[in-house]
Coordinates of C-alpha atoms in Angstrom, one line a residue:
Chain A
M1 CA 33.5 -26.3 96.3
I2 CA 36.1 -23.7 97.3
S3 CA 38.6 -23.2 94.2
I4 CA 41.9 -21.5 95.1
Q5 CA 42.4 -20.5 91.6
R6 CA 39.3 -18.4 91.7
I7 CA 40.3 -16.8 95.0
G8 CA 43.7 -16.3 93.8
A9 CA 42.3 -14.4 90.7
I10 CA 40.5 -11.9 92.8
V11 CA 43.4 -11.5 95.3
F12 CA 45.6 -10.8 92.1
R13 CA 43.1 -8.4 90.7
H14 CA 43.1 -6.2 93.9
L15 CA 46.5 -6.5 94.5
K16 CA 47.4 -5.3 91.0
T17 CA 45.1 -2.3 91.2
M18 CA 45.7 -1.2 94.7
Y19 CA 49.6 -1.5 95.4
R20 CA 51.4 1.5 93.8
I21 CA 54.1 3.7 95.0
S22 CA 51.8 6.4 96.0
W23 CA 49.9 4.1 98.2
L24 CA 53.0 2.8 100.1
V25 CA 53.9 6.5 100.4
E26 CA 50.5 7.5 101.9
I27 CA 50.3 4.6 104.5
S28 CA 53.7 5.2 105.6
Y29 CA 53.1 9.1 105.8
W30 CA 50.0 8.7 108.0
T31 CA 51.5 6.1 110.3
L32 CA 54.6 8.3 110.5
L33 CA 52.5 11.3 111.5
D34 CA 50.6 9.3 114.2
A35 CA 53.7 7.8 115.5
I36 CA 55.2 11.1 115.9
I37 CA 52.1 12.8 117.7
F38 CA 51.7 10.0 120.0
G39 CA 55.2 9.2 120.6
S40 CA 56.2 12.8 121.2
L41 CA 53.0 13.3 123.5
G42 CA 54.2 10.1 125.5
K43 CA 57.8 11.6 125.7
A44 CA 56.2 14.6 127.1
T45 CA 53.7 13.0 129.6
T46 CA 56.8 10.8 130.8
M47 CA 58.8 14.1 131.6
L48 CA 55.8 15.7 133.3
T49 CA 55.6 12.5 135.4
D50 CA 59.2 12.5 136.8
A51 CA 59.6 9.0 135.3
G52 CA 62.4 9.9 132.6
S53 CA 63.9 6.7 132.5
N54 CA 60.7 4.7 132.5
L55 CA 59.7 4.6 128.5
G56 CA 56.7 2.8 129.5
I57 CA 54.1 5.2 128.4
V58 CA 55.9 6.3 125.1
N59 CA 56.3 2.6 123.9
A60 CA 52.7 1.7 124.8
L61 CA 51.3 4.6 123.1
I62 CA 53.6 4.1 120.1
T63 CA 52.8 0.3 120.0
N64 CA 49.2 0.8 120.2
T65 CA 48.9 3.7 117.6
I66 CA 50.7 1.3 115.1
M67 CA 48.6 -1.7 115.9
W68 CA 45.4 0.2 115.4
Y69 CA 46.4 0.8 111.6
V70 CA 46.1 -3.2 111.5
V71 CA 42.5 -2.9 112.2
L72 CA 41.8 0.4 110.0
R73 CA 44.0 -0.7 107.1
C74 CA 42.5 -4.2 106.7
A75 CA 38.8 -2.8 107.0
I76 CA 39.4 0.0 104.8
T77 CA 41.3 -2.2 102.0
I78 CA 38.3 -4.9 102.4
G79 CA 35.9 -2.2 101.8
F80 CA 37.7 -0.6 99.0
C81 CA 37.5 -4.5 97.4
L82 CA 33.7 -3.9 97.0
L83 CA 33.9 0.0 96.0
N84 CA 36.6 -0.8 93.3
E85 CA 34.4 -3.3 91.6
L86 CA 31.2 -0.7 91.8
F87 CA 33.7 2.0 90.5
D88 CA 34.7 -0.1 87.6
A89 CA 31.0 -1.6 87.0
N90 CA 32.5 -5.0 87.4
L91 CA 30.1 -6.6 90.3
I92 CA 27.6 -8.2 87.9
T93 CA 30.3 -9.4 85.6
L94 CA 32.2 -11.0 88.5
F95 CA 29.0 -12.8 89.7
A96 CA 28.1 -14.1 86.4
T97 CA 31.1 -16.3 86.5
P98 CA 31.2 -19.4 88.7
L99 CA 32.6 -17.4 91.6
H100 CA 30.9 -18.3 94.9
K101 CA 30.5 -15.4 97.6
T102 CA 32.8 -17.4 100.3
E103 CA 35.4 -17.4 97.4
W104 CA 35.0 -13.5 96.9
I105 CA 34.8 -12.8 100.7
I106 CA 38.4 -14.6 101.0
G107 CA 39.5 -13.0 97.8
C108 CA 38.6 -9.8 99.5
I109 CA 40.1 -10.6 103.1
I110 CA 43.5 -11.6 101.9
P111 CA 44.6 -8.3 100.3
G112 CA 43.2 -6.4 103.3
S113 CA 45.3 -8.6 105.4
I114 CA 48.4 -8.2 103.2
A115 CA 47.8 -4.4 103.4
A116 CA 47.7 -4.5 107.2
L117 CA 50.8 -6.6 107.3
I118 CA 52.5 -4.0 105.0
N119 CA 51.3 -1.2 107.2
I120 CA 52.4 -2.8 110.5
F121 CA 56.0 -3.4 108.8
V122 CA 56.1 0.2 107.9
G123 CA 55.1 1.3 111.4
W124 CA 57.5 -1.1 113.0
L125 CA 60.2 0.3 110.8
L126 CA 59.4 4.2 111.5
A127 CA 58.9 3.6 115.2
L128 CA 62.3 2.0 115.5
C129 CA 64.1 4.5 113.4
F130 CA 62.5 7.5 115.1
F131 CA 61.8 6.6 118.6
G132 CA 63.8 3.5 119.2
C133 CA 60.7 1.7 120.0
N134 CA 60.3 -2.2 119.0
I135 CA 56.5 -2.5 118.8
F136 CA 57.2 -6.6 118.9
A137 CA 59.5 -6.2 121.9
T138 CA 56.9 -8.0 124.1
G139 CA 57.2 -11.1 121.7
L140 CA 54.5 -13.6 121.5
P141 CA 51.8 -11.5 123.0
A142 CA 52.2 -8.9 120.4
F143 CA 52.1 -11.3 117.5
V144 CA 48.9 -12.8 119.0
A145 CA 47.5 -9.2 119.4
L146 CA 48.0 -8.8 116.0
C147 CA 46.2 -11.8 114.9
S148 CA 43.2 -10.8 116.9
L149 CA 43.2 -7.2 115.4
L150 CA 43.4 -8.7 112.1
I151 CA 40.3 -10.7 112.7
S152 CA 38.6 -7.3 114.0
G153 CA 39.8 -5.7 110.6
W154 CA 38.2 -8.3 108.8
I155 CA 34.9 -8.0 110.8
L156 CA 34.9 -4.1 110.3
G157 CA 35.5 -4.8 106.5
L158 CA 32.4 -6.9 106.3
I159 CA 30.6 -4.4 107.8
I160 CA 31.5 -1.8 105.5
M161 CA 30.6 -4.0 102.7
C162 CA 27.4 -4.8 104.1
M163 CA 26.5 -1.2 104.5
V164 CA 27.4 -0.5 101.0
L165 CA 25.4 -3.3 99.7
F166 CA 22.4 -2.3 101.6
M167 CA 22.6 1.4 101.3
G168 CA 24.3 1.9 98.2
K169 CA 26.5 4.9 97.5
K170 CA 25.0 6.7 100.8
G171 CA 26.3 3.6 102.8
T172 CA 29.8 4.5 102.1
S173 CA 30.1 7.7 104.4
W174 CA 27.9 5.9 107.0
A175 CA 30.5 3.0 107.0
F176 CA 33.5 5.0 107.5
I177 CA 31.7 7.2 110.1
I178 CA 30.9 4.0 112.0
V179 CA 34.6 2.8 111.8
W180 CA 35.9 6.2 113.1
S181 CA 33.2 6.3 115.7
L182 CA 34.8 3.1 117.3
V183 CA 38.3 4.6 117.9
P184 CA 37.5 6.6 121.3
F185 CA 35.9 3.3 122.5
S186 CA 38.8 0.9 121.5
C187 CA 41.0 2.4 124.4
V188 CA 43.9 2.9 121.8
Y189 CA 45.5 5.9 123.7
Y190 CA 44.2 5.5 127.2
P191 CA 43.0 3.1 129.7
I192 CA 39.1 2.0 130.0
D193 CA 38.6 3.8 133.2
V194 CA 38.9 7.2 131.6
L195 CA 35.7 6.8 129.7
P196 CA 32.5 7.5 131.3
K197 CA 30.8 4.5 133.4
A198 CA 28.1 4.0 130.7
F199 CA 30.5 3.9 127.7
Q200 CA 33.0 1.6 129.8
I201 CA 30.4 -1.1 129.2
F202 CA 30.4 -0.5 125.6
A203 CA 34.1 -0.4 125.3
S204 CA 34.4 -3.8 126.9
C205 CA 32.1 -5.2 124.3
I206 CA 34.7 -4.2 121.5
P207 CA 37.5 -6.9 121.0
M208 CA 40.0 -4.1 120.2
S209 CA 39.8 -2.6 123.6
H210 CA 40.9 -5.8 125.2
V211 CA 43.7 -6.1 122.9
F212 CA 44.8 -2.6 123.7
I213 CA 44.3 -2.7 127.4
G214 CA 46.3 -5.9 127.4
L215 CA 49.3 -4.6 125.5
R216 CA 49.3 -1.3 127.6
E217 CA 49.1 -3.3 130.8
L218 CA 52.0 -5.5 129.9
I219 CA 54.1 -2.7 128.2
M220 CA 53.9 -0.5 131.2
H221 CA 53.4 -2.8 134.2
G222 CA 54.5 -6.2 132.7
A223 CA 51.1 -7.3 133.5
N224 CA 49.7 -10.7 132.2
P225 CA 48.0 -9.8 128.9
W226 CA 46.4 -13.4 127.9
P227 CA 43.1 -13.1 129.8
H228 CA 42.5 -9.7 127.7
L229 CA 43.6 -11.5 124.4
A230 CA 41.5 -14.3 125.3
I231 CA 38.2 -12.5 125.6
S232 CA 39.2 -10.5 122.6
F233 CA 39.3 -13.5 120.6
I234 CA 36.0 -15.0 121.9
L235 CA 34.4 -11.6 121.0
N236 CA 36.1 -11.5 117.6
A237 CA 34.6 -14.9 117.2
V238 CA 31.0 -14.3 117.9
Y239 CA 31.1 -10.9 115.9
L240 CA 32.6 -12.5 113.0
V241 CA 30.0 -15.2 112.7
I242 CA 27.3 -12.3 113.0
A243 CA 29.2 -10.4 110.3
I244 CA 29.2 -13.2 107.9
V245 CA 25.6 -14.0 108.6
L246 CA 24.7 -10.2 108.0
F247 CA 26.9 -10.1 104.7
V248 CA 25.3 -13.1 103.4
V249 CA 21.6 -11.7 104.2
M250 CA 22.5 -8.4 102.6
F251 CA 24.3 -9.9 99.5
Q252 CA 21.0 -12.0 98.9
R253 CA 18.7 -8.9 99.5
S254 CA 20.8 -6.6 97.1
K255 CA 21.0 -9.4 94.6
K256 CA 17.0 -9.7 94.8
N257 CA 16.7 -6.0 94.2
G258 CA 19.4 -5.9 91.6
L259 CA 23.1 -5.7 91.8
A260 CA 23.1 -3.4 88.7
R261 CA 21.5 -0.5 90.9
L262 CA 24.7 -0.3 93.2
E263 CA 26.6 0.2 90.1
L264 CA 24.4 2.8 88.6
E265 CA 24.6 5.0 91.4
W266 CA 28.3 5.6 90.8
Chain B
M1 CA 39.1 44.9 94.3
R2 CA 35.6 44.6 94.2
F3 CA 33.2 43.3 96.5
R4 CA 30.7 41.3 94.5
P5 CA 32.7 39.0 92.7
I6 CA 34.2 37.8 95.9
L7 CA 30.7 37.5 97.4
S8 CA 29.8 35.5 94.4
V9 CA 32.6 33.1 94.8
V10 CA 31.9 32.7 98.5
L11 CA 28.1 32.1 98.1
T12 CA 28.6 29.5 95.3
H13 CA 31.4 27.4 97.5
T14 CA 29.7 28.1 100.9
A15 CA 26.3 26.6 99.6
Q16 CA 27.5 23.1 100.8
Y17 CA 27.3 24.2 104.3
L18 CA 23.7 24.4 103.6
S19 CA 23.3 20.7 103.2
F20 CA 22.1 18.5 106.2
K21 CA 24.6 15.8 105.2
E22 CA 27.6 18.2 105.2
W23 CA 26.5 19.3 108.7
I24 CA 26.1 15.7 110.0
G25 CA 29.6 15.0 108.4
I26 CA 31.0 18.0 110.2
L27 CA 29.5 17.6 113.4
W28 CA 30.2 14.0 113.7
Y29 CA 33.8 13.7 112.7
W30 CA 34.4 16.9 114.7
M31 CA 32.9 15.5 117.6
I32 CA 34.7 12.0 117.7
G33 CA 38.1 14.0 117.2
I34 CA 37.3 16.2 120.4
V35 CA 35.8 13.1 122.5
L36 CA 39.0 11.3 121.7
Y37 CA 41.6 14.0 122.6
G38 CA 39.6 15.2 125.6
L39 CA 40.0 11.4 126.8
I40 CA 43.7 11.4 125.8
G41 CA 43.8 14.7 127.6
R42 CA 42.0 13.3 130.8
S43 CA 44.3 10.2 130.9
I44 CA 47.6 12.4 130.6
S45 CA 45.9 14.6 133.5
S46 CA 45.6 11.6 135.7
L47 CA 49.2 10.4 135.0
T48 CA 50.7 13.7 135.6
G49 CA 48.3 14.8 138.3
N50 CA 48.1 18.3 136.6
E51 CA 44.6 19.1 135.1
T52 CA 46.1 22.0 132.8
T53 CA 48.1 19.6 130.6
G54 CA 45.1 17.6 129.6
I55 CA 43.0 20.9 129.0
F56 CA 45.7 22.3 127.2
L57 CA 45.6 19.5 124.8
I58 CA 42.2 19.6 123.9
I59 CA 41.9 23.3 123.7
T60 CA 44.8 23.6 121.5
L61 CA 43.4 20.9 119.1
I62 CA 40.3 23.0 119.0
A63 CA 42.2 26.0 118.1
I64 CA 44.5 24.6 115.5
K65 CA 42.7 22.0 113.5
P66 CA 40.2 24.3 112.1
S67 CA 42.3 27.3 111.6
V68 CA 45.3 25.5 110.0
S69 CA 43.9 22.5 108.1
R70 CA 40.3 24.1 107.2
C71 CA 41.8 27.3 106.0
A72 CA 44.6 25.7 104.2
I73 CA 42.3 23.0 102.4
E74 CA 39.7 25.4 101.5
M75 CA 41.8 27.3 99.0
P76 CA 43.2 24.5 96.9
R77 CA 40.1 22.7 97.1
A78 CA 38.2 25.3 95.6
I79 CA 40.5 25.3 92.3
L80 CA 39.9 21.5 92.5
E81 CA 36.2 21.9 92.5
Q82 CA 36.3 24.5 89.8
S83 CA 38.6 22.3 87.6
A84 CA 36.6 18.9 88.2
G85 CA 33.6 21.0 87.1
H86 CA 35.3 22.2 84.0
A87 CA 34.4 25.8 85.4
L88 CA 37.9 27.1 85.9
V89 CA 38.4 28.7 82.5
A90 CA 34.8 30.1 82.6
T91 CA 35.3 31.5 85.8
F92 CA 38.7 33.2 84.9
A93 CA 36.9 34.4 81.7
T94 CA 34.8 36.7 83.9
P95 CA 36.2 40.0 85.0
I96 CA 37.3 38.3 88.3
T97 CA 40.8 38.8 89.1
L98 CA 43.1 36.5 91.0
S99 CA 43.3 38.6 94.1
E100 CA 39.5 38.7 94.3
W101 CA 39.2 34.8 93.8
T102 CA 42.1 34.6 96.4
I103 CA 40.3 36.7 99.1
A104 CA 37.1 34.7 98.4
T105 CA 38.7 31.4 99.0
M106 CA 40.3 33.0 102.3
I107 CA 36.9 33.9 103.5
M108 CA 35.6 30.4 102.8
G109 CA 38.3 29.1 105.2
L110 CA 37.6 31.5 107.7
I111 CA 33.8 30.6 107.4
G112 CA 34.6 27.1 107.8
A113 CA 37.2 27.7 110.7
L114 CA 34.4 29.8 112.6
I115 CA 32.0 27.1 112.3
R116 CA 34.1 24.4 113.6
W117 CA 35.4 26.6 116.3
I118 CA 32.1 27.6 117.6
L119 CA 30.9 23.9 117.5
G120 CA 34.3 22.8 119.0
F121 CA 33.9 24.9 122.1
V122 CA 30.0 24.3 122.6
L123 CA 31.0 20.5 122.6
L124 CA 34.0 21.0 124.7
F125 CA 31.6 22.5 127.3
L126 CA 28.9 20.0 127.0
L127 CA 31.3 17.0 126.9
F128 CA 34.0 17.8 129.2
N129 CA 32.6 20.8 131.2
I130 CA 35.5 22.8 130.1
S131 CA 34.7 26.6 129.4
V132 CA 36.7 28.4 127.0
M133 CA 36.4 31.5 128.7
T134 CA 39.2 30.8 130.9
Y135 CA 41.7 31.1 127.9
L136 CA 39.5 33.4 125.9
W137 CA 42.1 36.3 125.9
Q138 CA 45.1 33.7 124.8
L139 CA 42.8 32.5 122.1
I140 CA 42.0 36.0 120.9
I141 CA 45.4 36.7 120.5
I142 CA 46.6 33.7 118.7
S143 CA 43.6 33.1 116.5
P144 CA 44.4 35.7 114.0
L145 CA 48.1 34.2 113.7
L146 CA 46.7 30.9 113.2
L147 CA 44.2 32.1 110.5
M148 CA 47.1 33.8 108.8
A149 CA 49.2 30.4 109.0
G150 CA 46.2 28.5 107.5
W151 CA 45.9 31.0 104.6
T152 CA 49.8 30.8 104.0
I153 CA 49.8 27.2 103.8
G154 CA 46.8 27.5 101.5
I155 CA 48.4 29.7 99.1
Y156 CA 51.3 27.4 99.0
L157 CA 49.1 24.4 98.2
S158 CA 47.1 26.6 95.7
V159 CA 50.6 27.0 93.9
L160 CA 51.0 23.4 94.1
T161 CA 47.5 22.7 92.5
Y162 CA 48.1 25.0 89.7
I163 CA 51.4 23.4 88.8
I164 CA 50.4 19.7 89.2
G165 CA 46.6 19.9 88.6
K166 CA 43.9 17.1 89.8
K167 CA 46.9 15.1 91.1
S168 CA 47.5 17.4 94.0
D169 CA 44.1 16.4 95.5
S170 CA 45.8 13.3 97.3
F171 CA 48.7 15.5 98.8
I172 CA 46.7 18.4 100.2
R173 CA 45.4 16.9 103.4
L174 CA 48.8 15.3 103.8
I175 CA 50.7 18.5 103.7
A176 CA 48.2 20.4 105.7
E177 CA 47.9 17.7 108.4
S178 CA 51.8 17.5 108.7
F179 CA 52.1 21.0 109.9
I180 CA 49.9 20.2 113.0
V181 CA 52.1 17.4 113.8
L182 CA 55.5 19.3 113.4
C183 CA 54.5 22.5 115.0
G184 CA 54.5 21.0 118.6
V185 CA 50.6 21.8 119.3
F186 CA 50.3 18.8 121.7
Y187 CA 53.9 18.9 123.1
P188 CA 57.1 20.8 123.1
I189 CA 59.1 20.8 120.0
A190 CA 62.0 19.4 122.2
M191 CA 60.0 15.9 122.3
L192 CA 60.2 15.6 118.4
P193 CA 62.7 13.1 116.9
Q194 CA 65.8 15.1 116.0
P195 CA 65.4 15.3 112.0
F196 CA 61.8 17.1 112.6
R197 CA 63.0 19.9 115.2
F198 CA 64.8 22.0 112.7
I199 CA 61.5 22.0 110.4
A200 CA 59.6 22.8 113.5
T201 CA 61.6 25.9 114.4
Q202 CA 60.8 27.2 110.6
I203 CA 57.0 27.0 111.3
P204 CA 55.3 30.2 112.5
T205 CA 52.7 28.2 114.3
T206 CA 55.5 26.5 116.5
Y207 CA 56.1 29.7 118.4
I208 CA 52.3 30.3 118.8
F209 CA 52.0 27.0 121.1
E210 CA 55.4 27.3 122.5
G211 CA 54.4 30.8 123.7
L212 CA 51.2 29.7 125.0
R213 CA 52.6 26.7 126.8
A214 CA 55.4 28.8 128.3
Q215 CA 52.5 31.3 129.6
I216 CA 50.1 28.9 131.2
T217 CA 52.7 26.5 132.8
T218 CA 55.5 28.9 133.7
G219 CA 53.6 32.2 133.4
T220 CA 56.3 33.6 131.0
S221 CA 55.1 36.5 128.6
M222 CA 54.3 35.0 125.1
W223 CA 54.8 38.4 123.4
P224 CA 58.2 37.4 122.3
Y225 CA 56.9 34.3 120.8
I226 CA 54.0 35.9 119.1
L227 CA 56.2 38.4 117.3
T228 CA 58.5 35.7 116.2
S229 CA 55.5 33.9 114.9
M230 CA 54.2 37.1 113.0
E231 CA 57.4 37.8 111.3
L232 CA 57.7 34.3 109.9
N233 CA 54.0 34.4 109.1
L234 CA 54.4 37.6 107.2
L235 CA 57.6 36.4 105.4
Y236 CA 55.9 33.4 104.2
L237 CA 52.9 35.0 103.2
G238 CA 54.7 37.5 101.1
I239 CA 56.7 35.0 99.2
G240 CA 53.7 32.7 98.9
I241 CA 51.5 35.7 97.4
F242 CA 54.5 36.4 94.9
A243 CA 54.5 32.5 93.9
L244 CA 50.9 32.6 93.5
F245 CA 50.9 35.2 91.0
L246 CA 53.9 34.0 89.1
T247 CA 52.4 30.7 88.9
F248 CA 49.0 31.7 88.0
K249 CA 50.5 33.9 85.1
H250 CA 52.5 31.2 83.9
V251 CA 49.5 28.6 84.2
K252 CA 47.4 31.2 82.3
N253 CA 50.0 31.5 79.4
R254 CA 50.0 27.9 79.0
G255 CA 46.3 27.7 78.9
L256 CA 44.0 27.1 82.1
A257 CA 42.1 24.5 80.3
S258 CA 45.4 22.1 80.6
L259 CA 44.4 22.3 84.5
E260 CA 40.8 20.9 83.7
N261 CA 42.2 18.1 81.6
K262 CA 44.9 16.9 83.5

């Protein structure tokens, strides 16, 4: 039986240790830097295409750049929920309590989602202040895209956790390498046809790429984003199930080998 | 100034490059960055119908990233590594001087930048079939200036590290990367939001890329820009060195051990 109280305790533990002013400054800073790079790049491109009044390129680039942070922030925060337990040598203690795996996963996903939402809010404010770009100007599709990206963030967060559980300390760097490697295939900054043919197939299997393609098409050409968003949700559902199964298998395996081995590495 | 203490510091810190894991990390992250910006460049070229804009984007990324961010980060990182290993006091208890230490960290930054430059241009050719030879002489002119800018930022970051100690660890990358954003590497500074344009005009690297852009797109001479960049670089470097010596003297008087304990 899932206990809301136990989930609440896990969420509170992570929120309490994670959210400091320096954390807020850090997420705002990186979001601002990326917004400036791609906002300015979009403006420069617009000037070169003689489409001075058409701000589609700028808005699409800024929106996708900031939206990407939903995935990144959610995945990293979920990954850090496990890493924090390992740094504090708290994992064994945690599972000596009646806490269930499902409750723990939900307890890690919630702070990840909160962090992602704070990040997107900061990004929305910065884009509005510095570029006059409202990333939610498209209305409902933007919010649906946000939900799809949140689920992608959960999946990547679970994969980071799986790698840390499987490989221990070594898994941390590999996990972040994997997340970073998905950026070129997620089509955040360019359409899918820019990729070489072989990689286009791979990119079309990534749920994030459909979200970003849909958003870009909608912002730049007013195209219907729903087919892309629907595909992203279907892919997300499949990958989420796989990620949860993988996590359960890895956790059982790690428990069999001894969770203490993970804590001792740090 | 003696050669041997400099060499020993360089050898100690560059030993990290001999590890396979470090190489995989450098190569992989660098490759993903190049692939990402190469594809962005390709997309921009197709939108503008001008291939040069895309090539310019990726070449300038490879030119600036290692020089400015690597040189800048390597210097304070060496101080942080020493203080984390409780070796800072021991190091400066030897006859090594601050000048020798600073030059050694500058050389470390140079080695890091050279490795990434070579890897970057090889990857650029392999992945996008873009030869660096087309822009070779421009790159030869700008690279010393970029390195100088990197070292200058590194000196200021070292000053910050001497003042606030281990806490500076989280700011170092943040500050170094913001120079890349503000100096108009990928776009003219006129594209930046108004509040950032003034800051951009005070950064030496801005003039390097404005000059390079002017030369490639309109054929205008880049020398006036290079001269302005050099003047600013020398001014900031001079002030930076003065600040570094002053801060180090102050920290030494207070006790270097305080940095290790912070």
